[in-house]
Tab-separated table of C-alpha atoms in Angstrom:
chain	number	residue	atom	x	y	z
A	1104	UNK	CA	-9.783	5.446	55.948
A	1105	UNK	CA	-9.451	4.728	52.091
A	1106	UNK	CA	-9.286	1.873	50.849
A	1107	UNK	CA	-6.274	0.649	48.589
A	1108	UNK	CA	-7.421	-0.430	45.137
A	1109	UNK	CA	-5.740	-3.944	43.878
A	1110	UNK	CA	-6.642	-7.483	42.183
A	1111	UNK	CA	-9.025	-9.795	44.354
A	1112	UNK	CA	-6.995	-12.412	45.766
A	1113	UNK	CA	-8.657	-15.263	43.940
A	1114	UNK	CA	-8.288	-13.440	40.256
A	1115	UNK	CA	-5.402	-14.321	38.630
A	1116	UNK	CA	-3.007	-12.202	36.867
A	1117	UNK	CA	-3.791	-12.226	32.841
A	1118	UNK	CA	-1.489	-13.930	30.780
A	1119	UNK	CA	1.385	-11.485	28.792
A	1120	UNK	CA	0.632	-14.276	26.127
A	1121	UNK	CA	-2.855	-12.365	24.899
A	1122	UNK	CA	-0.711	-9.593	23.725
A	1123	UNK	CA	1.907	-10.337	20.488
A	1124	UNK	CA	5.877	-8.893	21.645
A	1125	UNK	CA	8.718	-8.304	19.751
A	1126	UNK	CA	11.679	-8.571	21.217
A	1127	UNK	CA	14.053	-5.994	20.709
A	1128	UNK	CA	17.343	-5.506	21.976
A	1129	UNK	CA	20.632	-3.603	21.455
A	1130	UNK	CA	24.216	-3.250	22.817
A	1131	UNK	CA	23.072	-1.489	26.359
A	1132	UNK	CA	19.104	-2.716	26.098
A	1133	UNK	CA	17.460	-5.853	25.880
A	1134	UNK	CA	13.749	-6.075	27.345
A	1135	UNK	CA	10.477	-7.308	25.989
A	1136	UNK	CA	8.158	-4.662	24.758
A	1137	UNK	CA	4.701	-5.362	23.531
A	1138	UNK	CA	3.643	-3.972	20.197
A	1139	UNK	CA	0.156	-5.512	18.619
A	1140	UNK	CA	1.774	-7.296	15.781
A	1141	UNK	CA	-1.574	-6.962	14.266
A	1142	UNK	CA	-1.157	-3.661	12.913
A	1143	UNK	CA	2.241	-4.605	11.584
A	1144	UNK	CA	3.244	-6.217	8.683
A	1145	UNK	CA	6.375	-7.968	7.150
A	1146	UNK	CA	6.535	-4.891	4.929
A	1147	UNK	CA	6.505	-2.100	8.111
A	1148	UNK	CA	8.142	-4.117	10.991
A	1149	UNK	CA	11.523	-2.798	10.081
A	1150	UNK	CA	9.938	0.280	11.178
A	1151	UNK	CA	10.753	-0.796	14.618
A	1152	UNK	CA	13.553	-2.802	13.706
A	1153	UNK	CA	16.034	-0.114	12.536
A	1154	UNK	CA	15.054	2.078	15.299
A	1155	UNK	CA	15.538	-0.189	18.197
A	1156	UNK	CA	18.811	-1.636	16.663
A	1157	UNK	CA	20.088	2.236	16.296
A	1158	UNK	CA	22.792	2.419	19.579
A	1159	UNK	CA	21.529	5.089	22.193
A	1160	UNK	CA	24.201	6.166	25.222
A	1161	UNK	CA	22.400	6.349	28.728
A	1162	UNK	CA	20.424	4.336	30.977
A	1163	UNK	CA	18.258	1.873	30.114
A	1164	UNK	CA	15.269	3.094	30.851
A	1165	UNK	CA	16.751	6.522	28.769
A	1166	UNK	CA	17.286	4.344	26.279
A	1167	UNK	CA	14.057	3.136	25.742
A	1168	UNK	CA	12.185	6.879	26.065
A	1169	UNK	CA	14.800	7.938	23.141
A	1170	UNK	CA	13.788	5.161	20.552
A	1171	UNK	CA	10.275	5.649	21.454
A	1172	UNK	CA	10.883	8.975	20.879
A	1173	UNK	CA	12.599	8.462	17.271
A	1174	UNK	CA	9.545	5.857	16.519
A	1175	UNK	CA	7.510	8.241	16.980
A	1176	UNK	CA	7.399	9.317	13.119
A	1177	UNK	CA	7.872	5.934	11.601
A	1178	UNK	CA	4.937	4.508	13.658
A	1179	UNK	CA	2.780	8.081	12.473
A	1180	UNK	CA	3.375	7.816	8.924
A	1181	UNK	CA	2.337	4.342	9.301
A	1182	UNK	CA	-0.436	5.196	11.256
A	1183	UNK	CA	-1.846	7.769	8.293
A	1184	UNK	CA	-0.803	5.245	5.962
A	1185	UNK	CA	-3.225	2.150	7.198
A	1186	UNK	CA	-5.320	3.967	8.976
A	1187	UNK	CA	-6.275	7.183	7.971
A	1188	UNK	CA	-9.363	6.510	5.656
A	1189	UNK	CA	-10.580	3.622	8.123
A	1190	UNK	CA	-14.407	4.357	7.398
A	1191	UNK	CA	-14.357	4.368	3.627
A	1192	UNK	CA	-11.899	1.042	4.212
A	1193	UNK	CA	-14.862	-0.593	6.382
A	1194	UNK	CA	-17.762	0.543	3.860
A	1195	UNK	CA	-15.649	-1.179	0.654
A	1196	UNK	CA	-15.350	-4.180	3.216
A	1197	UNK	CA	-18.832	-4.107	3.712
A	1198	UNK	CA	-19.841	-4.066	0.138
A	1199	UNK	CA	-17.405	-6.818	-1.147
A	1200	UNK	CA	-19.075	-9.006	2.060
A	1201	UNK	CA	-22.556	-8.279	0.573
A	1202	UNK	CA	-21.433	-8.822	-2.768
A	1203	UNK	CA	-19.905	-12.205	-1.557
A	1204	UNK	CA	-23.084	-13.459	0.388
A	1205	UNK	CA	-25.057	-12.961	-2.399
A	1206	UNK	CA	-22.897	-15.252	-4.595
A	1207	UNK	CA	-23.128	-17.725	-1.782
A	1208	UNK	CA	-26.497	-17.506	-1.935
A	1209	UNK	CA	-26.746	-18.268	-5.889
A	1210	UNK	CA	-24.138	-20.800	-5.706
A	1211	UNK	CA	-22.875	-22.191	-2.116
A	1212	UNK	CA	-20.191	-23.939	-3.539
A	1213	UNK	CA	-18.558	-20.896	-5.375
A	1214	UNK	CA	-15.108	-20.994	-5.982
A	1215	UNK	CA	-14.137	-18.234	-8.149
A	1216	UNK	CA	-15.757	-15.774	-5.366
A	1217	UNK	CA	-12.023	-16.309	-3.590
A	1218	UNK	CA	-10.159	-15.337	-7.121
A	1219	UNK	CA	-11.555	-12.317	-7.655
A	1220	UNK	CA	-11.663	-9.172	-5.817
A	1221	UNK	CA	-10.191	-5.432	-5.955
A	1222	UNK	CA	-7.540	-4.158	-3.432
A	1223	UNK	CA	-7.366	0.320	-2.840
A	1224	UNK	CA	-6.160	2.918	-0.503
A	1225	UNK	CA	-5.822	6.496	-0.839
A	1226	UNK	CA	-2.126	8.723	-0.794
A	1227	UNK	CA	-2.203	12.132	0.241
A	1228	UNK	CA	0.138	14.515	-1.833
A	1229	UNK	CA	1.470	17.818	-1.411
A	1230	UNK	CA	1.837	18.825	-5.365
A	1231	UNK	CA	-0.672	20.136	-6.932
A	1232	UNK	CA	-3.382	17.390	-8.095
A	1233	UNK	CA	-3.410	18.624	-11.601
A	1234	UNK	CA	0.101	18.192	-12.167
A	1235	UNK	CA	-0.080	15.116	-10.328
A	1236	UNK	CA	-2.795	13.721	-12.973
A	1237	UNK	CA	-1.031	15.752	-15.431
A	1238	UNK	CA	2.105	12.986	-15.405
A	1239	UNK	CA	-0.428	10.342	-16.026
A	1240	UNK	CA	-2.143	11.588	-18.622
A	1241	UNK	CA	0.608	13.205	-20.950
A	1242	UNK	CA	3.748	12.536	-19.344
A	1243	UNK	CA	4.252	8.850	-18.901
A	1244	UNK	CA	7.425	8.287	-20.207
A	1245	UNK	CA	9.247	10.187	-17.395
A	1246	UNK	CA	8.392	7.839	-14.715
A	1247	UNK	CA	11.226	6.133	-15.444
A	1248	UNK	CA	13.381	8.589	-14.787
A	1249	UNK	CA	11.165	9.773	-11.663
A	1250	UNK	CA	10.710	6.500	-10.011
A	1251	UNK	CA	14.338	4.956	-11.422
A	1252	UNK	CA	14.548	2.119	-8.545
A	1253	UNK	CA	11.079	0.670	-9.351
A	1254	UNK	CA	10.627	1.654	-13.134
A	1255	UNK	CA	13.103	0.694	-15.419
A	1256	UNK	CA	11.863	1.536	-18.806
A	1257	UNK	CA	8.968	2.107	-20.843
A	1258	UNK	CA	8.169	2.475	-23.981
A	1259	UNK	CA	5.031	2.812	-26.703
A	1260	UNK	CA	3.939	-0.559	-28.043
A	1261	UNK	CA	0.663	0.034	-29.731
A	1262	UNK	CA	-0.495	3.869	-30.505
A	1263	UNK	CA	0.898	6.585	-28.354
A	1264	UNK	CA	1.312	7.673	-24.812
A	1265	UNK	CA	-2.398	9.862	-24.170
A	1266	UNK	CA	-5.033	7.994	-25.837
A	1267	UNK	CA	-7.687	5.114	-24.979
A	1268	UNK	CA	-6.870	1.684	-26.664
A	1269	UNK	CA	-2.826	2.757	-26.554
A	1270	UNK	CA	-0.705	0.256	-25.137
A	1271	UNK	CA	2.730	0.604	-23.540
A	1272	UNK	CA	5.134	-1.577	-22.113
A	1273	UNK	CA	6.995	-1.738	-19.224
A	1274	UNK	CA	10.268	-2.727	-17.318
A	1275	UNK	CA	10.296	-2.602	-13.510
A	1276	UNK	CA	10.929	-3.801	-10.444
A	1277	UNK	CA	8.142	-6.020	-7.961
A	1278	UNK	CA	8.680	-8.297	-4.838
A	1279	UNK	CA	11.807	-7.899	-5.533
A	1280	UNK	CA	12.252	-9.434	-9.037
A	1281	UNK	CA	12.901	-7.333	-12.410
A	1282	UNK	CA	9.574	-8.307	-14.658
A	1283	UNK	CA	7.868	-7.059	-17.639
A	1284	UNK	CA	3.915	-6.358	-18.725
A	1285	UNK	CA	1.920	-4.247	-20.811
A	1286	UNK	CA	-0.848	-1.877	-19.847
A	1287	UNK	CA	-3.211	-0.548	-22.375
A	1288	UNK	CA	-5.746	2.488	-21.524
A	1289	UNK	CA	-8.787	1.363	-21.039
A	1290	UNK	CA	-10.870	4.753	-20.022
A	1291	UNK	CA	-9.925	8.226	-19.165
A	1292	UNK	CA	-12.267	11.059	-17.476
A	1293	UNK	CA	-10.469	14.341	-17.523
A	1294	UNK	CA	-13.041	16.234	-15.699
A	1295	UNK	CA	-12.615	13.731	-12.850
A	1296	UNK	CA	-8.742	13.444	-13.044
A	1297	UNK	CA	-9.513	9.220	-13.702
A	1298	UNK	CA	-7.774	6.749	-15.912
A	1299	UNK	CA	-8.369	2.873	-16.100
A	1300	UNK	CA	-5.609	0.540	-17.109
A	1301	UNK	CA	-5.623	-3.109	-17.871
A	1302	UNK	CA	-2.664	-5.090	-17.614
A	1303	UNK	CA	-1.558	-8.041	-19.466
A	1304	UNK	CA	1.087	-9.789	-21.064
A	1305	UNK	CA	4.159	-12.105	-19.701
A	1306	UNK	CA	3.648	-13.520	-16.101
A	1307	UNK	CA	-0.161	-11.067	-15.814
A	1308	UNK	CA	-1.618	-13.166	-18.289
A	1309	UNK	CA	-0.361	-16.494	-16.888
A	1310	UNK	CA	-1.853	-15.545	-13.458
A	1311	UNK	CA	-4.688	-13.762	-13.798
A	1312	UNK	CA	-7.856	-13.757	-16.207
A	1313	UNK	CA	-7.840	-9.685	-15.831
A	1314	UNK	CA	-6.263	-7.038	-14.105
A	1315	UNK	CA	-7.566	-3.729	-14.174
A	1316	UNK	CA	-5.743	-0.211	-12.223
A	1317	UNK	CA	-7.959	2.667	-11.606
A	1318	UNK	CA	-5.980	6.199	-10.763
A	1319	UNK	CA	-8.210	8.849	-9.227
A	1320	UNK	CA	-7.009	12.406	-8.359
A	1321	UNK	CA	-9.013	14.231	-6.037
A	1322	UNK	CA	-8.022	17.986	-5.534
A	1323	UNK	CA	-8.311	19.562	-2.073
A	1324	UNK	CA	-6.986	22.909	-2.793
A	1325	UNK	CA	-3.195	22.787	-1.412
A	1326	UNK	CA	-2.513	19.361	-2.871
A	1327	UNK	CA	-4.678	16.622	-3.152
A	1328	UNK	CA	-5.538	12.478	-2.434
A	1329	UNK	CA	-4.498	9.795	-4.736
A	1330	UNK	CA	-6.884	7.055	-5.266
A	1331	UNK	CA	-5.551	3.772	-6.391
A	1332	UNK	CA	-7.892	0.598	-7.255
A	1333	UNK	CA	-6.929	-2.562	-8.352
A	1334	UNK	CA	-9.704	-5.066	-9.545
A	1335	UNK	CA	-8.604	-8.808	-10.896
A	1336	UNK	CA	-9.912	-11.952	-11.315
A	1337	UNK	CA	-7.101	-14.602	-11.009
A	1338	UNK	CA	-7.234	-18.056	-13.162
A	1339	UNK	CA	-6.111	-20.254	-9.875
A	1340	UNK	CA	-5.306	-19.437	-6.120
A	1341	UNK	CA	-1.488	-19.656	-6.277
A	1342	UNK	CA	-0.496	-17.253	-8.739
A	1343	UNK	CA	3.169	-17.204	-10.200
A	1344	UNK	CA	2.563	-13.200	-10.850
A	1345	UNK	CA	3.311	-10.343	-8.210
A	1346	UNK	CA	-0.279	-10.400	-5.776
A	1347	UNK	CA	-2.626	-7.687	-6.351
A	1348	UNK	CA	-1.615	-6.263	-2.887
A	1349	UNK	CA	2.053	-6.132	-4.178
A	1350	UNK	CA	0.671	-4.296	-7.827
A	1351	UNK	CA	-0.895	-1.734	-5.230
A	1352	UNK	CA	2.475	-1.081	-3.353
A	1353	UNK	CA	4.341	-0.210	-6.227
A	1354	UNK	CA	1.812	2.016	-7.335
A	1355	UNK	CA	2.062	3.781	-3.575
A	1356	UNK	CA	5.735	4.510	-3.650
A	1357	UNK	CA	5.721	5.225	-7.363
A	1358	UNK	CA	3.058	8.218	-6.209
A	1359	UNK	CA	5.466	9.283	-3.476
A	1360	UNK	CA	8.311	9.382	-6.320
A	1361	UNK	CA	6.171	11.510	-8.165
A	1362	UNK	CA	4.558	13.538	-5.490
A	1363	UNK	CA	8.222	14.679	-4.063
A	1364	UNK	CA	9.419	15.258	-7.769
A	1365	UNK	CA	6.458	17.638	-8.227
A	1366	UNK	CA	7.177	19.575	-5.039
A	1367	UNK	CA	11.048	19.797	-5.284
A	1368	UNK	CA	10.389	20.458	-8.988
């Protein structure tokens, strides 16, 4: 005779505590579902948000299958997004921890080890990656009218638009507040589609002792991957300037502007 499988009388069942929920409800649904709010952030939880608020006719339980169903993308873009290069992510976290122990080492009581640092991820694109680097390197002044809800005007400041030492300045849009800085080119290698900015200027300067944008483009036949770095070195720990993480962002959906101009172009 088999014997049924189940919890030991004396173990107790595990608390639903251990496990972050959202609770998500409409006009016909209202249950608790858990989702590790560790992979979310303030930036992607409307994700699930405009999904599970969307109204669905049926069942309940049809309900919920449908809005799984329609998170289903959302949740897979995400999931390339974050998650995608999650080895070269850990290696980069490895070497900043080395690079941090040894400055503990040489001075235990460093505090500008906490100020300084370098945020990156990677973008796949469809278009081709060198008219992608193309726009970057002689085409700068139409990102304005590419990316219009994030850039809101640039012009030449110092020099021209293609060259090392020129500056230009800009009008946009970050955290949600219009603001102004200047970048100036710093390096450029055309045989490895890379160009170095620093920016400066305004609220940048006030915030941050340097702050430097690296734009790779890596071609992998039928389109290609965008690398972005940002490496800064603030003056203090709160900062009245946009966070590195935030410069990194824009940079992100600005490359998705660009990337779907390319392709419808």
């Amino acid at each position: 005779m088999a014997k049924k499988r189940g919890r030991p009388s004396n173990q107790k069942p595990s608390s639903s505590s251990s496990t972050p929920k959202i609770r998500v409800s409409s006009n016909n649904v209202t249950d608790a579902i858990p989702i590790d709010l560790n992979l979310l952030d303030d930036r992607n939880l409307w994700i699930v948000k405009e999904v599970w608020d969307s109204e669905v006719a049926g069942y309940k339980m049809y309900q919920v299958m449908q809005k799984l169903k329609l998170l289903r993308k959302g949740l897979s873009q995400l999931n390339k997004d974050k998650f995608r290069c999650i080895d070269k992510q850990e290696l980069v976290l490895r070497e900043q921890l080395d690079q941090d122990q040894a400055n503990l080492s040489v001075d235990p009581v460093c505090i500008d080890m906490a100020l300084s640092g370098k945020v990156e991820t990677e973008i796949e694109i469809q278009a081709p990656a060198a008219k992608f680097f193309d726009i970057f390197r002689k085409q700068l002044h139409k990102l304005p009218e590419i990316s219009k809800d994030k850039i809101h005007g640039a012009k030449v400041h110092e020099g021209d638009w293609e060259n090392i030492g020129s500056v230009k300045h800009w009008d946009y849009t970050i955290e949600g507040k219009k603001t102004t800085h200047k970048s100036k080119i710093e390096a450029i290698d055309d045989e490895n589609k890379s160009i170095t900015y620093s920016i400066f200027d305004a609220k940048v300067s006030e915030s941050y002792k340097s702050l430097k944008a690296t734009l790779q483009v890596i071609d992998k036949g039928n389109g290609g991957i965008v690398k972005w770095t940002f490496e800064y070195e603030k003056l203090k720990e709160n900062i009245t300037a946009a966070s590195p993480e935030s410069f990194l962002d824009i940079a992100v959906n600005v490359t998705k502007d660009i990337d779907a101009h390319l392709v419808k172009a």
